[in-house]
Amino acid sequence: MPEHGHSPLSHVVDHPSLEFPHWQGPTYSLEMELPRIAGLQITRFMVTEVVAAILMLLILPLVVRQIRKTPVSRGWFVNLFEALLLFIRDQVARPAIGGHGADKFLPYLWTLFFFILFNNLLGLVPGMASATGNINVTAVLALMTLGTVVLAGMREMGVAGFWIGIVPHLDVPWWLKPPLWGLMFVIEVAGLLIRHVVLAVRLFANMFAGHVVLAVILGFIIMAQGFIFWPVMGASVFGLILLSLLEMFVAFLQAYIFTFLSALFIGSAVHPH
């Protein structure tokens, strides 16, 4: 068995195998090695992201067809997703970006929200992992938002207008404006980049920390020996259940926060004043 299977913290990092619960010790897990395709090693975070994408392709078109077919949605499943779709539109996109002009950004925001949400929730499924607990994944998501912000701003105000407009009006003497404008431009560009770095780190830190806590509590069972095994196992399982319920709430919350901040950044780019 690979070395990473002996550590409880291996459940929160990426590696080229899937782990499933197993009744035999010492690790109480069964590993399935993932293949290497065309020189690229498949990892469990890759599998999780593909599963999340497949779920989106299966569920969301079905829900949209049902919404179009009937004026009043029926069934808890369709109503749940319709409520989430309308919430992102009415409470996130339109207030943050502004009016019906925000609707053209809805496909991106909906995709972002559900992709993050499904990845967060898959981390609670035995054998799966939370890809959003990896800084590389959240960095790519934040980079996509940064690209959307810049492109939306340049489309709205023109290339020169966007980059000139990120510097606020300077009410200073004319001879002080050129050096001060240059300094402010550097600060504003750095601020634009820092905001998106923080966006990536925020999601990564919250998801990673939550799964570390779950892994540590699970590790108590593995470390327990002798007569204390059953009391420790009972307490650990009870704690895992409670924390998993909290993690479900955090999964929705972090998907919402990332989507809301993305919409806010887009809104600030298309409406700089």
GROMACS .gro file of C-alpha atoms in nm:
model
  273
    1MET     CA    1   0.000   0.000   0.000
    2PRO     CA    2   0.138   0.346  -0.085
    3GLU     CA    3   0.283   0.549   0.195
    4HIS     CA    4   0.023   0.824   0.172
    5GLY     CA    5  -0.246   0.578   0.275
    6HIS     CA    6  -0.107   0.562   0.633
    7SER     CA    7  -0.180   0.925   0.718
    8PRO     CA    8  -0.528   1.062   0.796
    9LEU     CA    9  -0.423   1.387   0.628
   10SER     CA   10  -0.381   1.198   0.301
   11HIS     CA   11  -0.759   1.239   0.265
   12VAL     CA   12  -0.722   1.614   0.206
   13VAL     CA   13  -0.434   1.616  -0.044
   14ASP     CA   14  -0.420   1.511  -0.406
   15HIS     CA   15  -0.264   1.181  -0.509
   16PRO     CA   16  -0.296   0.928  -0.794
   17SER     CA   17  -0.548   0.697  -0.629
   18LEU     CA   18  -0.902   0.686  -0.498
   19GLU     CA   19  -0.961   0.581  -0.136
   20PHE     CA   20  -1.273   0.399  -0.024
   21PRO     CA   21  -1.372   0.303   0.333
   22HIS     CA   22  -1.278  -0.053   0.428
   23TRP     CA   23  -1.345  -0.256   0.739
   24GLN     CA   24  -0.990  -0.394   0.775
   25GLY     CA   25  -0.703  -0.210   0.946
   26PRO     CA   26  -0.459  -0.059   0.987
   27THR     CA   27  -0.577   0.226   0.761
   28TYR     CA   28  -0.938   0.112   0.714
   29SER     CA   29  -0.925   0.221   0.351
   30LEU     CA   30  -0.908   0.050   0.014
   31GLU     CA   31  -0.711   0.223  -0.259
   32MET     CA   32  -0.763   0.212  -0.634
   33GLU     CA   33  -0.469   0.338  -0.835
   34LEU     CA   34  -0.556   0.576  -1.119
   35PRO     CA   35  -0.402   0.534  -1.465
   36ARG     CA   36  -0.158   0.752  -1.655
   37ILE     CA   37  -0.303   0.862  -1.989
   38ALA     CA   38  -0.075   0.998  -2.264
   39GLY     CA   39   0.193   1.072  -2.008
   40LEU     CA   40  -0.050   1.257  -1.780
   41GLN     CA   41  -0.110   1.110  -1.435
   42ILE     CA   42  -0.479   1.112  -1.345
   43THR     CA   43  -0.537   1.220  -0.984
   44ARG     CA   44  -0.840   1.202  -0.761
   45PHE     CA   45  -0.899   1.577  -0.779
   46MET     CA   46  -0.918   1.543  -1.157
   47VAL     CA   47  -1.173   1.265  -1.117
   48THR     CA   48  -1.376   1.477  -0.875
   49GLU     CA   49  -1.379   1.773  -1.113
   50VAL     CA   50  -1.493   1.551  -1.400
   51VAL     CA   51  -1.768   1.404  -1.182
   52ALA     CA   52  -1.881   1.756  -1.086
   53ALA     CA   53  -1.888   1.861  -1.451
   54ILE     CA   54  -2.086   1.550  -1.549
   55LEU     CA   55  -2.337   1.614  -1.271
   56MET     CA   56  -2.384   1.969  -1.398
   57LEU     CA   57  -2.438   1.848  -1.755
   58LEU     CA   58  -2.690   1.589  -1.639
   59ILE     CA   59  -2.884   1.790  -1.381
   60LEU     CA   60  -2.898   2.150  -1.501
   61PRO     CA   61  -3.029   2.092  -1.857
   62LEU     CA   62  -3.292   1.857  -1.711
   63VAL     CA   63  -3.400   2.118  -1.458
   64VAL     CA   64  -3.414   2.394  -1.721
   65ARG     CA   65  -3.626   2.176  -1.951
   66GLN     CA   66  -3.868   2.109  -1.666
   67ILE     CA   67  -3.889   2.480  -1.582
   68ARG     CA   68  -3.961   2.569  -1.945
   69LYS     CA   69  -4.218   2.292  -1.978
   70THR     CA   70  -4.433   2.382  -1.677
   71PRO     CA   71  -4.515   2.732  -1.545
   72VAL     CA   72  -4.516   2.600  -1.188
   73SER     CA   73  -4.231   2.368  -1.097
   74ARG     CA   74  -4.325   2.046  -0.921
   75GLY     CA   75  -4.110   1.826  -0.703
   76TRP     CA   76  -3.851   1.916  -0.444
   77PHE     CA   77  -3.558   1.842  -0.675
   78VAL     CA   78  -3.656   2.083  -0.951
   79ASN     CA   79  -3.773   2.344  -0.700
   80LEU     CA   80  -3.440   2.327  -0.517
   81PHE     CA   81  -3.236   2.399  -0.827
   82GLU     CA   82  -3.481   2.658  -0.956
   83ALA     CA   83  -3.456   2.840  -0.623
   84LEU     CA   84  -3.075   2.836  -0.645
   85LEU     CA   85  -3.079   2.959  -1.006
   86LEU     CA   86  -3.318   3.243  -0.925
   87PHE     CA   87  -3.125   3.332  -0.610
   88ILE     CA   88  -2.802   3.375  -0.805
   89ARG     CA   89  -2.985   3.586  -1.065
   90ASP     CA   90  -3.198   3.806  -0.837
   91GLN     CA   91  -2.988   3.830  -0.521
   92VAL     CA   92  -2.633   3.807  -0.657
   93ALA     CA   93  -2.590   3.897  -1.025
   94ARG     CA   94  -2.842   4.177  -1.075
   95PRO     CA   95  -2.772   4.369  -0.750
   96ALA     CA   96  -2.394   4.334  -0.786
   97ILE     CA   97  -2.361   4.398  -1.160
   98GLY     CA   98  -2.668   4.609  -1.217
   99GLY     CA   99  -3.008   4.554  -1.375
  100HIS     CA  100  -3.083   4.323  -1.665
  101GLY     CA  101  -2.737   4.388  -1.808
  102ALA     CA  102  -2.619   4.137  -1.552
  103ASP     CA  103  -2.807   3.857  -1.730
  104LYS     CA  104  -2.535   3.817  -1.991
  105PHE     CA  105  -2.298   3.714  -1.712
  106LEU     CA  106  -2.544   3.465  -1.563
  107PRO     CA  107  -2.417   3.159  -1.758
  108TYR     CA  108  -2.070   3.215  -1.614
  109LEU     CA  109  -2.194   3.282  -1.260
  110TRP     CA  110  -2.431   2.983  -1.262
  111THR     CA  111  -2.153   2.756  -1.392
  112LEU     CA  112  -1.912   2.891  -1.132
  113PHE     CA  113  -2.158   2.845  -0.845
  114PHE     CA  114  -2.264   2.489  -0.925
  115PHE     CA  115  -1.914   2.371  -1.015
  116ILE     CA  116  -1.781   2.493  -0.680
  117LEU     CA  117  -2.086   2.362  -0.494
  118PHE     CA  118  -2.067   2.013  -0.645
  119ASN     CA  119  -1.693   1.991  -0.580
  120ASN     CA  120  -1.746   2.103  -0.221
  121LEU     CA  121  -2.021   1.845  -0.162
  122LEU     CA  122  -1.828   1.563  -0.332
  123GLY     CA  123  -1.563   1.605  -0.065
  124LEU     CA  124  -1.818   1.462   0.182
  125VAL     CA  125  -1.881   1.149  -0.029
  126PRO     CA  126  -1.671   0.843   0.067
  127GLY     CA  127  -1.414   0.777  -0.203
  128MET     CA  128  -1.435   1.127  -0.344
  129ALA     CA  129  -1.238   1.443  -0.258
  130SER     CA  130  -1.295   1.817  -0.252
  131ALA     CA  131  -1.097   1.962  -0.541
  132THR     CA  132  -1.172   2.312  -0.411
  133GLY     CA  133  -0.943   2.226  -0.119
  134ASN     CA  134  -0.652   2.254  -0.362
  135ILE     CA  135  -0.502   2.598  -0.424
  136ASN     CA  136  -0.431   2.513  -0.789
  137VAL     CA  137  -0.802   2.458  -0.856
  138THR     CA  138  -0.919   2.772  -0.677
  139ALA     CA  139  -0.641   2.973  -0.845
  140VAL     CA  140  -0.770   2.872  -1.189
  141LEU     CA  141  -1.126   2.967  -1.087
  142ALA     CA  142  -1.004   3.305  -0.962
  143LEU     CA  143  -0.802   3.351  -1.283
  144MET     CA  144  -1.117   3.287  -1.485
  145THR     CA  145  -1.297   3.555  -1.286
  146LEU     CA  146  -1.005   3.794  -1.337
  147GLY     CA  147  -1.021   3.732  -1.713
  148THR     CA  148  -1.396   3.791  -1.711
  149VAL     CA  149  -1.354   4.115  -1.513
  150VAL     CA  150  -1.086   4.253  -1.746
  151LEU     CA  151  -1.265   4.151  -2.067
  152ALA     CA  152  -1.600   4.285  -1.943
  153GLY     CA  153  -1.441   4.616  -1.844
  154MET     CA  154  -1.257   4.656  -2.174
  155ARG     CA  155  -1.572   4.566  -2.369
  156GLU     CA  156  -1.775   4.822  -2.178
  157MET     CA  157  -1.526   5.114  -2.184
  158GLY     CA  158  -1.269   5.016  -2.443
  159VAL     CA  159  -0.918   4.890  -2.379
  160ALA     CA  160  -0.765   5.230  -2.305
  161GLY     CA  161  -1.074   5.351  -2.120
  162PHE     CA  162  -1.072   5.055  -1.884
  163TRP     CA  163  -0.705   5.076  -1.790
  164ILE     CA  164  -0.713   5.454  -1.757
  165GLY     CA  165  -1.038   5.440  -1.565
  166ILE     CA  166  -0.903   5.216  -1.289
  167VAL     CA  167  -0.718   5.520  -1.152
  168PRO     CA  168  -0.956   5.751  -0.961
  169HIS     CA  169  -0.969   6.122  -1.032
  170LEU     CA  170  -0.671   6.304  -0.880
  171ASP     CA  171  -0.746   6.651  -0.748
  172VAL     CA  172  -0.382   6.764  -0.730
  173PRO     CA  173  -0.166   7.027  -0.907
  174TRP     CA  174  -0.088   6.948  -1.273
  175TRP     CA  175   0.283   6.903  -1.214
  176LEU     CA  176   0.213   6.637  -0.952
  177LYS     CA  177  -0.035   6.440  -1.162
  178PRO     CA  178   0.203   6.237  -1.389
  179PRO     CA  179   0.415   6.075  -1.113
  180LEU     CA  180   0.115   6.035  -0.882
  181TRP     CA  181  -0.099   5.887  -1.162
  182GLY     CA  182   0.175   5.634  -1.242
  183LEU     CA  183   0.201   5.536  -0.876
  184MET     CA  184  -0.176   5.504  -0.842
  185PHE     CA  185  -0.194   5.295  -1.161
  186VAL     CA  186   0.056   5.046  -1.020
  187ILE     CA  187  -0.134   5.034  -0.688
  188GLU     CA  188  -0.472   4.983  -0.861
  189VAL     CA  189  -0.339   4.704  -1.085
  190ALA     CA  190  -0.179   4.539  -0.783
  191GLY     CA  191  -0.508   4.574  -0.595
  192LEU     CA  192  -0.694   4.413  -0.886
  193LEU     CA  193  -0.458   4.115  -0.876
  194ILE     CA  194  -0.457   4.090  -0.497
  195ARG     CA  195  -0.837   4.081  -0.481
  196HIS     CA  196  -0.841   3.774  -0.703
  197VAL     CA  197  -0.554   3.609  -0.517
  198VAL     CA  198  -0.754   3.652  -0.196
  199LEU     CA  199  -1.058   3.510  -0.377
  200ALA     CA  200  -0.863   3.191  -0.451
  201VAL     CA  201  -0.706   3.164  -0.106
  202ARG     CA  202  -1.037   3.223   0.073
  203LEU     CA  203  -1.210   2.927  -0.092
  204PHE     CA  204  -0.904   2.701  -0.064
  205ALA     CA  205  -0.841   2.782   0.303
  206ASN     CA  206  -1.200   2.727   0.413
  207MET     CA  207  -1.244   2.396   0.232
  208PHE     CA  208  -0.897   2.263   0.320
  209ALA     CA  209  -0.929   2.355   0.687
  210GLY     CA  210  -1.270   2.188   0.719
  211HIS     CA  211  -1.148   1.861   0.569
  212VAL     CA  212  -0.832   1.868   0.781
  213VAL     CA  213  -1.049   1.881   1.094
  214LEU     CA  214  -1.259   1.589   0.967
  215ALA     CA  215  -0.947   1.391   0.881
  216VAL     CA  216  -0.791   1.451   1.222
  217ILE     CA  217  -1.107   1.337   1.403
  218LEU     CA  218  -1.117   1.029   1.180
  219GLY     CA  219  -0.752   0.967   1.262
  220PHE     CA  220  -0.839   0.929   1.632
  221ILE     CA  221  -1.010   0.601   1.544
  222ILE     CA  222  -0.698   0.471   1.371
  223MET     CA  223  -0.473   0.572   1.661
  224ALA     CA  224  -0.699   0.426   1.930
  225GLN     CA  225  -0.582   0.091   2.063
  226GLY     CA  226  -0.706  -0.164   2.314
  227PHE     CA  227  -1.009  -0.106   2.534
  228ILE     CA  228  -1.038   0.264   2.444
  229PHE     CA  229  -1.105   0.186   2.076
  230TRP     CA  230  -1.485   0.166   2.100
  231PRO     CA  231  -1.538   0.482   2.310
  232VAL     CA  232  -1.302   0.677   2.083
  233MET     CA  233  -1.472   0.543   1.772
  234GLY     CA  234  -1.818   0.636   1.902
  235ALA     CA  235  -1.711   0.987   1.996
  236SER     CA  236  -1.527   1.035   1.665
  237VAL     CA  237  -1.820   0.916   1.454
  238PHE     CA  238  -2.060   1.143   1.645
  239GLY     CA  239  -1.824   1.438   1.599
  240LEU     CA  240  -1.783   1.355   1.229
  241ILE     CA  241  -2.160   1.355   1.177
  242LEU     CA  242  -2.200   1.696   1.340
  243LEU     CA  243  -1.904   1.848   1.156
  244SER     CA  244  -2.018   1.697   0.826
  245LEU     CA  245  -2.351   1.875   0.864
  246LEU     CA  246  -2.157   2.196   0.924
  247GLU     CA  247  -1.943   2.121   0.618
  248MET     CA  248  -2.258   2.089   0.406
  249PHE     CA  249  -2.355   2.440   0.512
  250VAL     CA  250  -2.001   2.564   0.443
  251ALA     CA  251  -2.013   2.403   0.097
  252PHE     CA  252  -2.313   2.618   0.001
  253LEU     CA  253  -2.177   2.925   0.179
  254GLN     CA  254  -1.837   2.918   0.009
  255ALA     CA  255  -1.990   2.863  -0.334
  256TYR     CA  256  -2.215   3.162  -0.271
  257ILE     CA  257  -1.932   3.384  -0.143
  258PHE     CA  258  -1.705   3.304  -0.439
  259THR     CA  259  -1.989   3.371  -0.686
  260PHE     CA  260  -2.100   3.689  -0.510
  261LEU     CA  261  -1.747   3.833  -0.500
  262SER     CA  262  -1.700   3.742  -0.868
  263ALA     CA  263  -2.021   3.927  -0.954
  264LEU     CA  264  -1.910   4.222  -0.739
  265PHE     CA  265  -1.575   4.242  -0.920
  266ILE     CA  266  -1.748   4.223  -1.259
  267GLY     CA  267  -1.987   4.498  -1.151
  268SER     CA  268  -1.701   4.723  -1.041
  269ALA     CA  269  -1.537   4.674  -1.383
  270VAL     CA  270  -1.841   4.756  -1.597
  271HIS     CA  271  -1.957   5.036  -1.363
  272PRO     CA  272  -1.632   5.184  -1.226
  273HIS     CA  273  -1.800   5.493  -1.079
   0.00000   0.00000   0.00000
